[in-house]
PDB file of C-alpha atoms in Angstrom:
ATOM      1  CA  UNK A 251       9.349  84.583 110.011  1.00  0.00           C
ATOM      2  CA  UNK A 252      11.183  82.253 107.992  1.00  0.00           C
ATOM      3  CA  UNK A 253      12.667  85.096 106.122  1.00  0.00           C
ATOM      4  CA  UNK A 254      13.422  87.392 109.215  1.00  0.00           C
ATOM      5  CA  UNK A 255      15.902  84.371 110.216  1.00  0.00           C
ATOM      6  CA  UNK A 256      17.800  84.124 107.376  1.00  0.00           C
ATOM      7  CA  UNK A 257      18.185  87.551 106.968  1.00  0.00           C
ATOM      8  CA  UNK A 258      19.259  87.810 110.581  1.00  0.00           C
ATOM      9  CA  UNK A 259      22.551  85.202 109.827  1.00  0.00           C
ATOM     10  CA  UNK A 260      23.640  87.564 106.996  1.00  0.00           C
ATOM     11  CA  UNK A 261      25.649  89.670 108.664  1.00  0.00           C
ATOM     12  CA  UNK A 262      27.485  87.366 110.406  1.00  0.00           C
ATOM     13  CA  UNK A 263      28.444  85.568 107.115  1.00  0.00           C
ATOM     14  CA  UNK A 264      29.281  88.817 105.905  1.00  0.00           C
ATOM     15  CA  UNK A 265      31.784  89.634 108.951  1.00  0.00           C
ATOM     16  CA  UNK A 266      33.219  86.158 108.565  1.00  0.00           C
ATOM     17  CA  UNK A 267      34.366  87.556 105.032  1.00  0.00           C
ATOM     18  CA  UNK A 268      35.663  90.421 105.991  1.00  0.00           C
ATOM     19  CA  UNK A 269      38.011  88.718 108.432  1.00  0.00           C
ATOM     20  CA  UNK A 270      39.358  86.617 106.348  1.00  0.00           C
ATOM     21  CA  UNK A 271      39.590  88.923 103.520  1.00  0.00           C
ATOM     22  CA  UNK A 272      41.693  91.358 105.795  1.00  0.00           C
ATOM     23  CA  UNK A 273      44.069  88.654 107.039  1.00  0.00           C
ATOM     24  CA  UNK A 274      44.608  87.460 103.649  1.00  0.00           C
ATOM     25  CA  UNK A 275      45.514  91.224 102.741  1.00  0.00           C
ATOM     26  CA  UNK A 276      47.703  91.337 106.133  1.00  0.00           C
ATOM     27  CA  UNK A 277      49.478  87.894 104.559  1.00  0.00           C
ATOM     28  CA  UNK A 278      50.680  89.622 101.594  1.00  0.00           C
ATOM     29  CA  UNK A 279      51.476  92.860 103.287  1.00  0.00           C
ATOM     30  CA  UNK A 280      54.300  91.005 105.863  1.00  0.00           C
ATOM     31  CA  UNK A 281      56.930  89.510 103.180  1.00  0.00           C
ATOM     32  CA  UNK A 282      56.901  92.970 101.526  1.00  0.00           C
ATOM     33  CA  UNK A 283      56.997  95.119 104.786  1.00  0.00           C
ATOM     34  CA  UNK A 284      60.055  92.379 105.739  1.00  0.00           C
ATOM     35  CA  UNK A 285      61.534  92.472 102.117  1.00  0.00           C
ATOM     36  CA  UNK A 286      61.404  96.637 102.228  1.00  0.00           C
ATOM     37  CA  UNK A 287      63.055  96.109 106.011  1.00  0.00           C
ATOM     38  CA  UNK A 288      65.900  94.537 104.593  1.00  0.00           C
ATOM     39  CA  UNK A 289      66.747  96.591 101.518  1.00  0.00           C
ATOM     40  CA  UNK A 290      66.814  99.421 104.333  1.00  0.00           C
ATOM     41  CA  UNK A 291      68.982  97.459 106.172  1.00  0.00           C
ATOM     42  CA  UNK A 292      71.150  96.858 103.552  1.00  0.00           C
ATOM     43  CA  UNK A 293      71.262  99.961 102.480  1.00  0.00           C
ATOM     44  CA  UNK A 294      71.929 101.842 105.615  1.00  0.00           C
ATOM     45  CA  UNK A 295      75.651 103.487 105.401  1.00  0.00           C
ATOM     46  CA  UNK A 296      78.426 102.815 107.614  1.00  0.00           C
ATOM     47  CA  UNK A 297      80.238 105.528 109.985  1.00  0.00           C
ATOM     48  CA  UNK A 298      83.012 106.959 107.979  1.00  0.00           C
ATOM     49  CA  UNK A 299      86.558 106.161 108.253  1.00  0.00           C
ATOM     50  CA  UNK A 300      88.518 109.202 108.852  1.00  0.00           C
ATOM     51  CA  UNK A 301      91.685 108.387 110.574  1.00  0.00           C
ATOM     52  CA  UNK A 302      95.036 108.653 108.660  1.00  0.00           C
ATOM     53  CA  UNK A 303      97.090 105.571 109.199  1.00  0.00           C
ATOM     54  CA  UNK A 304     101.053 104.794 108.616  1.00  0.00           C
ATOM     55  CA  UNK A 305     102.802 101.420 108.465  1.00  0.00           C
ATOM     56  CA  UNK A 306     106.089 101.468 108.771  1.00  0.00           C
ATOM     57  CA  UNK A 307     107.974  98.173 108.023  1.00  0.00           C
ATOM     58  CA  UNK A 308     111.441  96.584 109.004  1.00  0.00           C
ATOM     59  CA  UNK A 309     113.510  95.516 105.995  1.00  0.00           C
ATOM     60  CA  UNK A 310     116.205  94.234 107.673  1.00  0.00           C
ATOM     61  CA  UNK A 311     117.988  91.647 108.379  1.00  0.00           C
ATOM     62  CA  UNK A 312     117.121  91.194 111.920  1.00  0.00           C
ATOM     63  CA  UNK A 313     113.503  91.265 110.900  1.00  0.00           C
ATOM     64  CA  UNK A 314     114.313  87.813 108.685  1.00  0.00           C
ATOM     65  CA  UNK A 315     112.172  84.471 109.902  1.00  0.00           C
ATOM     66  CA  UNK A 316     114.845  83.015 110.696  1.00  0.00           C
ATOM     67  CA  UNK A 317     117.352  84.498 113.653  1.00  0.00           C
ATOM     68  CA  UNK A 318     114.993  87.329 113.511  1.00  0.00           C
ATOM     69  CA  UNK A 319     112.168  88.865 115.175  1.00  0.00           C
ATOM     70  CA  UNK A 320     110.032  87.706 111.428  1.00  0.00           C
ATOM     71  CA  UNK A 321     108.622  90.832 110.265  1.00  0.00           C
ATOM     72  CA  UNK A 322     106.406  89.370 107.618  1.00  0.00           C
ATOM     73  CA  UNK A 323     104.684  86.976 110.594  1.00  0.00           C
ATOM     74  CA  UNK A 324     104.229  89.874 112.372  1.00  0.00           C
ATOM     75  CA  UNK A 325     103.088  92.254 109.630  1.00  0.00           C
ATOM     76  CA  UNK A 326     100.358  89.428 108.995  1.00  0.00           C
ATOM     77  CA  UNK A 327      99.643  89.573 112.487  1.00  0.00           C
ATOM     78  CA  UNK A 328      98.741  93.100 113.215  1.00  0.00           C
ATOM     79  CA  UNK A 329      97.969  94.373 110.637  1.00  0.00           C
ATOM     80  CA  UNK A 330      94.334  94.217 109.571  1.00  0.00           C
ATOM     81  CA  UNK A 331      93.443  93.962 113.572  1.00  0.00           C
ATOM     82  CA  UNK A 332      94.867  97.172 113.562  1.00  0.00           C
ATOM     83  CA  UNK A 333      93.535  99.044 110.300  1.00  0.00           C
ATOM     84  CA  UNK A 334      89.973  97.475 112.078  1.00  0.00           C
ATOM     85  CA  UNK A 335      90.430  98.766 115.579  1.00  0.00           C
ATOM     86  CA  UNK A 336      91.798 102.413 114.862  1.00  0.00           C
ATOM     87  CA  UNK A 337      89.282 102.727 112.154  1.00  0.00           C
ATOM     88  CA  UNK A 338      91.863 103.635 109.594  1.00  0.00           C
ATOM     89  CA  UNK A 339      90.606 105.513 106.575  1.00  0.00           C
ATOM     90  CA  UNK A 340      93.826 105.625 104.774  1.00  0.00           C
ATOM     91  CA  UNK A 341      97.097 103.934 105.115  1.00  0.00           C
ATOM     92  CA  UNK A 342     100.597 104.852 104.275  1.00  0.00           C
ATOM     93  CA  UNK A 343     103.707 103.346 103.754  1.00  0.00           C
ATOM     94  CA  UNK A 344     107.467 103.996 104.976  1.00  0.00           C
ATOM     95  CA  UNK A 345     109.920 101.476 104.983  1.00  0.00           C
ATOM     96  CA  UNK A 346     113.286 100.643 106.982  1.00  0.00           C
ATOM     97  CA  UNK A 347     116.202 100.434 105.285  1.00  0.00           C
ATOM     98  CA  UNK A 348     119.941 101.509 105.617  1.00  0.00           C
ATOM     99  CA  UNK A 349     118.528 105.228 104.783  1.00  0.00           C
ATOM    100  CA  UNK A 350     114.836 105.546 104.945  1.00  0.00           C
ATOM    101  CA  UNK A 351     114.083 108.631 104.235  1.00  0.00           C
ATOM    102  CA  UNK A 352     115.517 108.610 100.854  1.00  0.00           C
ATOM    103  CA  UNK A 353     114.314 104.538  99.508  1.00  0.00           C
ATOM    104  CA  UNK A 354     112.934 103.861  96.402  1.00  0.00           C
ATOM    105  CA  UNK A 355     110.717 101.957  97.991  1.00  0.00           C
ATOM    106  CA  UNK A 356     107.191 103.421  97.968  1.00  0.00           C
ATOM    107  CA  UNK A 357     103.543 102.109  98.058  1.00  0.00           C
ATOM    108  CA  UNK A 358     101.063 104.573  97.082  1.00  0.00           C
ATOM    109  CA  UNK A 359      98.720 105.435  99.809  1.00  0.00           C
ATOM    110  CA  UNK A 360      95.468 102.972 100.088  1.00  0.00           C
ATOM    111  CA  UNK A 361      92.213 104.498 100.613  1.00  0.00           C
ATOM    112  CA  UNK A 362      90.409 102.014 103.181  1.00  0.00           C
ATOM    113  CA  UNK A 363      86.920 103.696 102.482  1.00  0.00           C
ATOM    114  CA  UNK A 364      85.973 103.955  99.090  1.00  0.00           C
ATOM    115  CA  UNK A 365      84.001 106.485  97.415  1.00  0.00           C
ATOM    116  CA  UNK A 366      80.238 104.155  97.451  1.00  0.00           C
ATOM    117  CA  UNK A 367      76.320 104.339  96.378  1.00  0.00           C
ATOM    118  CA  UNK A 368      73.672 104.012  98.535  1.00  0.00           C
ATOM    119  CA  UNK A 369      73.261 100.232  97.582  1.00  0.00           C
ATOM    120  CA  UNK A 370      76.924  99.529  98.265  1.00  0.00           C
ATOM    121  CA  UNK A 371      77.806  96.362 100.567  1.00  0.00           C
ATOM    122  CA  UNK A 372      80.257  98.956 102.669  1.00  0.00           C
ATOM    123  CA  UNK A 373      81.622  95.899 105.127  1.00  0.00           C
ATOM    124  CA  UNK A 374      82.930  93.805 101.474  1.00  0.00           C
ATOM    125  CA  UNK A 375      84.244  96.685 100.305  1.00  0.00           C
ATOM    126  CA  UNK A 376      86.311  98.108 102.950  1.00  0.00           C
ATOM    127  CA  UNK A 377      87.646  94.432 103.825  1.00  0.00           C
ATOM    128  CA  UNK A 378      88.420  94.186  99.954  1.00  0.00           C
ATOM    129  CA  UNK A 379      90.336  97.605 100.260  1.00  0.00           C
ATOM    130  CA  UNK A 380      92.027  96.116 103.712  1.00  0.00           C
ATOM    131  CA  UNK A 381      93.243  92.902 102.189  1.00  0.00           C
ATOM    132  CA  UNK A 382      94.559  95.212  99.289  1.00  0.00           C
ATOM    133  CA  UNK A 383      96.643  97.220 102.028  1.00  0.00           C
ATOM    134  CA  UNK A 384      97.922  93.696 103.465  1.00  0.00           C
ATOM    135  CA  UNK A 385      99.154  93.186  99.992  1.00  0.00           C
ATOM    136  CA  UNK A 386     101.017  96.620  99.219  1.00  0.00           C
ATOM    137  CA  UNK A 387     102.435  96.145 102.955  1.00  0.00           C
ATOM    138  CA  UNK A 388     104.063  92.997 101.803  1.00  0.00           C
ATOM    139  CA  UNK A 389     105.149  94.986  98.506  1.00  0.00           C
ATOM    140  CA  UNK A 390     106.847  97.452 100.682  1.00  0.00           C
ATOM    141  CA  UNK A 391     108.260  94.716 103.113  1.00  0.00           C
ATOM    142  CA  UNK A 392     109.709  92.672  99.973  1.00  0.00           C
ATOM    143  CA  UNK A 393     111.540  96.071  98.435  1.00  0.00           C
ATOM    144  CA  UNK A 394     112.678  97.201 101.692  1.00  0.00           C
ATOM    145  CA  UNK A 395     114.947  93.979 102.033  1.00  0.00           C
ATOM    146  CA  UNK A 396     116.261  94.353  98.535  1.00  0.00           C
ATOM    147  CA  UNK A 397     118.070  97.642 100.492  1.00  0.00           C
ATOM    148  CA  UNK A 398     118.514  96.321 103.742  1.00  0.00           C
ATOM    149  CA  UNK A 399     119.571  98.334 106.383  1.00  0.00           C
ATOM    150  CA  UNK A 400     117.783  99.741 109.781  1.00  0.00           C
ATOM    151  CA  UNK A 401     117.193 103.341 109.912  1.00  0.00           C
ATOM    152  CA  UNK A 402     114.336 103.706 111.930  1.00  0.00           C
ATOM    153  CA  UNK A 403     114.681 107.003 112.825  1.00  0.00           C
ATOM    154  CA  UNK A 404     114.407 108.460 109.267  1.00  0.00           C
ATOM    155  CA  UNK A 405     111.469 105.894 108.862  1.00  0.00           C
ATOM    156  CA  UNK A 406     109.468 107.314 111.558  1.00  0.00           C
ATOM    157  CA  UNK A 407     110.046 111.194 109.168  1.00  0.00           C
ATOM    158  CA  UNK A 408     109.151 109.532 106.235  1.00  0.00           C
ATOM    159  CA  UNK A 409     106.017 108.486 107.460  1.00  0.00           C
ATOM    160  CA  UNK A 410     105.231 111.736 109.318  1.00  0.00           C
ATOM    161  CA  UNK A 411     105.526 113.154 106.221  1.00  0.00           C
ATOM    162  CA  UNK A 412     103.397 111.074 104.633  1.00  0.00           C
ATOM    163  CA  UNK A 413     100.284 110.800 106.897  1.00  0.00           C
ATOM    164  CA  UNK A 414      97.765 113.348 105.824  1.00  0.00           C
ATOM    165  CA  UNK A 415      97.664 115.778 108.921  1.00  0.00           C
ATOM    166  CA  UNK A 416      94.842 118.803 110.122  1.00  0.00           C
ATOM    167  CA  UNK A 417      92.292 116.371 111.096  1.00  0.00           C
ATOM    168  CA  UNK A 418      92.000 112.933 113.617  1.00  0.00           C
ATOM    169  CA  UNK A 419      95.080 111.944 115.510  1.00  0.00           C
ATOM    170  CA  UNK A 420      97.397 109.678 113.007  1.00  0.00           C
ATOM    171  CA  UNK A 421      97.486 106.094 113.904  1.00  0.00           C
ATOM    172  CA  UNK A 422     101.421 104.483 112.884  1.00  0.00           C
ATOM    173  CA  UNK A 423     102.202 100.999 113.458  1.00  0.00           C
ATOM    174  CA  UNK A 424     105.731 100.384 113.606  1.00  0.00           C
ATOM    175  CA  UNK A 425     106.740  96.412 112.465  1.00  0.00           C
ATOM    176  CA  UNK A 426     110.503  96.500 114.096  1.00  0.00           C
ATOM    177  CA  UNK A 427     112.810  95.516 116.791  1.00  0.00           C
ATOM    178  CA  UNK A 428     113.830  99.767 116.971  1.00  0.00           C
ATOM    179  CA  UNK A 429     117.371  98.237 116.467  1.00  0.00           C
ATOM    180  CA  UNK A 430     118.706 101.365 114.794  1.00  0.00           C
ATOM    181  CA  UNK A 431     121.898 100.645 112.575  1.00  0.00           C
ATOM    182  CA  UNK A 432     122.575 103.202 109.701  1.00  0.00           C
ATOM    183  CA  UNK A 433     125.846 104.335 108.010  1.00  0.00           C
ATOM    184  CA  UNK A 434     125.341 106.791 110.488  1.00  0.00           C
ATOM    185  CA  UNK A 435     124.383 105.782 114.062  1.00  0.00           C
ATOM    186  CA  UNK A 436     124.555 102.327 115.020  1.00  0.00           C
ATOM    187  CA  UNK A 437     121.738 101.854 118.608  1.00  0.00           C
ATOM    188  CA  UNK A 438     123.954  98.786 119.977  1.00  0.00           C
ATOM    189  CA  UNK A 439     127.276 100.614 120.193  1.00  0.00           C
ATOM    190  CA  UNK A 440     125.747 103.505 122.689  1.00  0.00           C
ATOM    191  CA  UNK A 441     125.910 103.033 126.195  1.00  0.00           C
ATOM    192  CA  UNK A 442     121.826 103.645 127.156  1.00  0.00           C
ATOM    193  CA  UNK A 443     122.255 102.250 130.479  1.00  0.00           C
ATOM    194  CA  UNK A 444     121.168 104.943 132.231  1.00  0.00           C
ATOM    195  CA  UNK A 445     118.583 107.655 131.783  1.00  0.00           C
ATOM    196  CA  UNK A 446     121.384 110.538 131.666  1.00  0.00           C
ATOM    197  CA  UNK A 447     123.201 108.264 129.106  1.00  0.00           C
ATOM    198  CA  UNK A 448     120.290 107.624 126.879  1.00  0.00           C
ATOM    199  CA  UNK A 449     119.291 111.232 126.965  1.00  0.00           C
ATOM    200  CA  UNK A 450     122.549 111.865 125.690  1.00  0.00           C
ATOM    201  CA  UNK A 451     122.671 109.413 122.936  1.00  0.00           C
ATOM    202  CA  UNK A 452     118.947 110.580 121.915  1.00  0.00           C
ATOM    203  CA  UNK A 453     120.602 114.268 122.082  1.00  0.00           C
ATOM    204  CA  UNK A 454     123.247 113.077 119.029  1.00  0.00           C
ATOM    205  CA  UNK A 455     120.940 111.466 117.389  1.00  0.00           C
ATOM    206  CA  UNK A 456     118.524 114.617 117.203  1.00  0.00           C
ATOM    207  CA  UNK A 457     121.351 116.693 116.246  1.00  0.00           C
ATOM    208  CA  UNK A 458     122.369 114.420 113.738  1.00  0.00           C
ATOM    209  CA  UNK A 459     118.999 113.616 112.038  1.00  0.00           C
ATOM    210  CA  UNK A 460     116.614 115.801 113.634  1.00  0.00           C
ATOM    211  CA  UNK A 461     113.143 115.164 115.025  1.00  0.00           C
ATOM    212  CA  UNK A 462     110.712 113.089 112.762  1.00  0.00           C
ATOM    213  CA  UNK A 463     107.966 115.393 112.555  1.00  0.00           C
ATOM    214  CA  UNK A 464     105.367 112.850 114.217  1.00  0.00           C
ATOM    215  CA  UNK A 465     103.754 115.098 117.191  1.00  0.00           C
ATOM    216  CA  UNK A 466     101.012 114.650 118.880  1.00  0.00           C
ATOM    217  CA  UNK A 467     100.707 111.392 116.718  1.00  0.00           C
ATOM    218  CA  UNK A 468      99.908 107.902 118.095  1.00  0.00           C
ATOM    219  CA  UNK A 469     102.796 104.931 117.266  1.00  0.00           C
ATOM    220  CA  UNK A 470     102.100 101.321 118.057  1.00  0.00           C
ATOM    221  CA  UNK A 471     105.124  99.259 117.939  1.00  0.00           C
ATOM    222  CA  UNK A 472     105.418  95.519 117.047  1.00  0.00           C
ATOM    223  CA  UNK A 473     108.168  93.732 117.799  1.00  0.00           C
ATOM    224  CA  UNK A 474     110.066  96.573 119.717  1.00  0.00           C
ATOM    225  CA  UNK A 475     113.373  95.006 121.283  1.00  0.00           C
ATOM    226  CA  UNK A 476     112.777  91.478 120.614  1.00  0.00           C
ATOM    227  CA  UNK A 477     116.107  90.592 120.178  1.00  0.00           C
ATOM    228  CA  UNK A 478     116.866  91.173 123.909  1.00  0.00           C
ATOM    229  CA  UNK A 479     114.103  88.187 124.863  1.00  0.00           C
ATOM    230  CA  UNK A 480     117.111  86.557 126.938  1.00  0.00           C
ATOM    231  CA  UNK A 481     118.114  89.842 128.840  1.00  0.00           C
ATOM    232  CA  UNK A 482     115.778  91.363 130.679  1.00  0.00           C
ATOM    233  CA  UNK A 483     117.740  94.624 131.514  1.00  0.00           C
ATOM    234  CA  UNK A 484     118.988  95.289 128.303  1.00  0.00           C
ATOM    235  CA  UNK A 485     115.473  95.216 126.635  1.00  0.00           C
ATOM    236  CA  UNK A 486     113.980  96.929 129.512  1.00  0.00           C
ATOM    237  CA  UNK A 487     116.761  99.827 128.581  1.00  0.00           C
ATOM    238  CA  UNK A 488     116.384  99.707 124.969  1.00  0.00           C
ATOM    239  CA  UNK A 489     112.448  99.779 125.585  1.00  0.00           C
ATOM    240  CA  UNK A 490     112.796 103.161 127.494  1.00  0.00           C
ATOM    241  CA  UNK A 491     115.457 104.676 124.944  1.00  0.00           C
ATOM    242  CA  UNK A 492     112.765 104.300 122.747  1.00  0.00           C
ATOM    243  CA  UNK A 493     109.657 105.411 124.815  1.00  0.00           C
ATOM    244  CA  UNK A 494     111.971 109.005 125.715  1.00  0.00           C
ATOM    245  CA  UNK A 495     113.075 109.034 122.456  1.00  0.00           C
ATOM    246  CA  UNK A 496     110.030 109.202 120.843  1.00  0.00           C
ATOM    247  CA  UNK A 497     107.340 110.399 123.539  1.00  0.00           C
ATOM    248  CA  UNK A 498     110.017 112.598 125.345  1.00  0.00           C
ATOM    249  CA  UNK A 499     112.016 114.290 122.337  1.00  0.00           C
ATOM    250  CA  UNK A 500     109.499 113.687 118.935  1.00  0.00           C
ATOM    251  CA  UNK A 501     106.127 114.204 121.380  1.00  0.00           C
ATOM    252  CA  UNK A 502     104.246 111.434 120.083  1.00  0.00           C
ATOM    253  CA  UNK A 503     102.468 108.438 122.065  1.00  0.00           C
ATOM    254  CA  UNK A 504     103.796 105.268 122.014  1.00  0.00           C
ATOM    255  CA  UNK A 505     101.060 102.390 123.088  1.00  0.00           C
ATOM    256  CA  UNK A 506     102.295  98.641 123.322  1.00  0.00           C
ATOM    257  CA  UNK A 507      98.914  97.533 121.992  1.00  0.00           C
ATOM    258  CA  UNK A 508      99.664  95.484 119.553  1.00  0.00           C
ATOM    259  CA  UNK A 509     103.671  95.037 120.689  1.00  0.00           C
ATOM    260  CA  UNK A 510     103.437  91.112 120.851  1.00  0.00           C
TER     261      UNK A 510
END
């Protein structure tokens, strides 16, 4: 009897064991389950960037900090919110200058999505290759009022013809106050008081210059007729040159998004 007992407790001892033996397996299991988790996590790649981008930036001297509309301030500004928000994949560069389309002053275009393994911290990267745009866009800024000038018309061709085209809808912010003055066509001597008087400035202008070949293509402006703060109706005049100018004539879309 006295062995019938004993032998009766044994498998309860021997269930005890197992218990703990499996939670002690479980114990080890976790961290490595969690460690694998994160290495996945890591690991996992980002959407791809895929739309073309173009900066265009005013060089002069009504974009200086002081008695200007401070293009550099507002360069720093918008700039990386923007390249962010429109999920820019590449950025290129036009500047304004007393004849745009023809400056020596060119950035070479920035790939904001690098070519990356499947261990690659994507976020660092692409905010490494956005601060590295920020920095040629300063480049481009600091050549561009070496010139000096204001030839934003022949800006907005150079950059159509720089944005790669045949895929997503190009994304172009515009750092200016629009206030065209070239050797050719100076903005504040037309009479744009009216909408049959702008669309006949906008008409010598085209025939002049031509259309920058931006269609279909969407352009942000910063800055656009600052200098008319104190006068309401002017800027609200020079605002809608613009808007028929470039939606109505070049058939692009302008969006006051980041217009500050």
């Amino acid at each position: 009897m006295h062995h019938s007992a004993r032998a009766a407790r044994r498998p309860t001892t021997t269930g005890r064991r197992s218990t703990v033996r499996a939670a002690r397996r479980l114990a080890a299991v976790v961290p490595l389950m969690c460690a694998l988790a994160a290495l996945t996590s890591c690991s996992k790649q980002e959407e791809a960037l895929t739309t073309p981008c173009g900066l265009v930036i005013d060089g002069s001297g009504s974009g200086a900090a002081k008695g200007g509309f401070d293009a550099e301030a507002k360069l720093k500004d918008s700039l990386i919110g923007f390249l962010d928000e429109q999920k820019c994949g590449t950025l290129d560069y036009a500047p304004i200058t007393r004849s745009s389309r023809s400056s020596t002053c060119r950035e070479d275009q920035v790939d904001l999505d690098p070519p990356h393994g499947a261990t690659t911290d994507q976020k660092t990267q692409r905010a490494n290759a956005r601060q590295a745009a920020a920095g040629a866009a300063l480049d481009e800024l600091a050549c561009a009022r070496k010139d000096g000038g204001s030839d934003v018309w022949g800006a907005l061709a150079r950059i159509g013809e720089a944005v790669p085209s045949g895929g997503p809808v190009p994304k172009l912010l515009v750092v200016s106050d629009f206030d065209q003055a070239d050797p050719e066509f100076v903005l504040s001597r037309k009479d744009i008081s009216t909408k049959a008087r702008r669309a006949g400035v906008i008409d010598s202008l085209v025939k002049a210059r031509g259309l920058p070949g931006i269609k279909g293509m969407d352009v942000f402006p910063v800055g656009l007729g600052m200098q008319f703060r104190a006068n309401p109706s002017k800027a609200d005049d020079f605002e809608a040159f613009w808007t028929e100018a470039i939606e109505g004539r070049a058939e692009a879309h302008v969006d006051n998004e980041y217009k500050r």
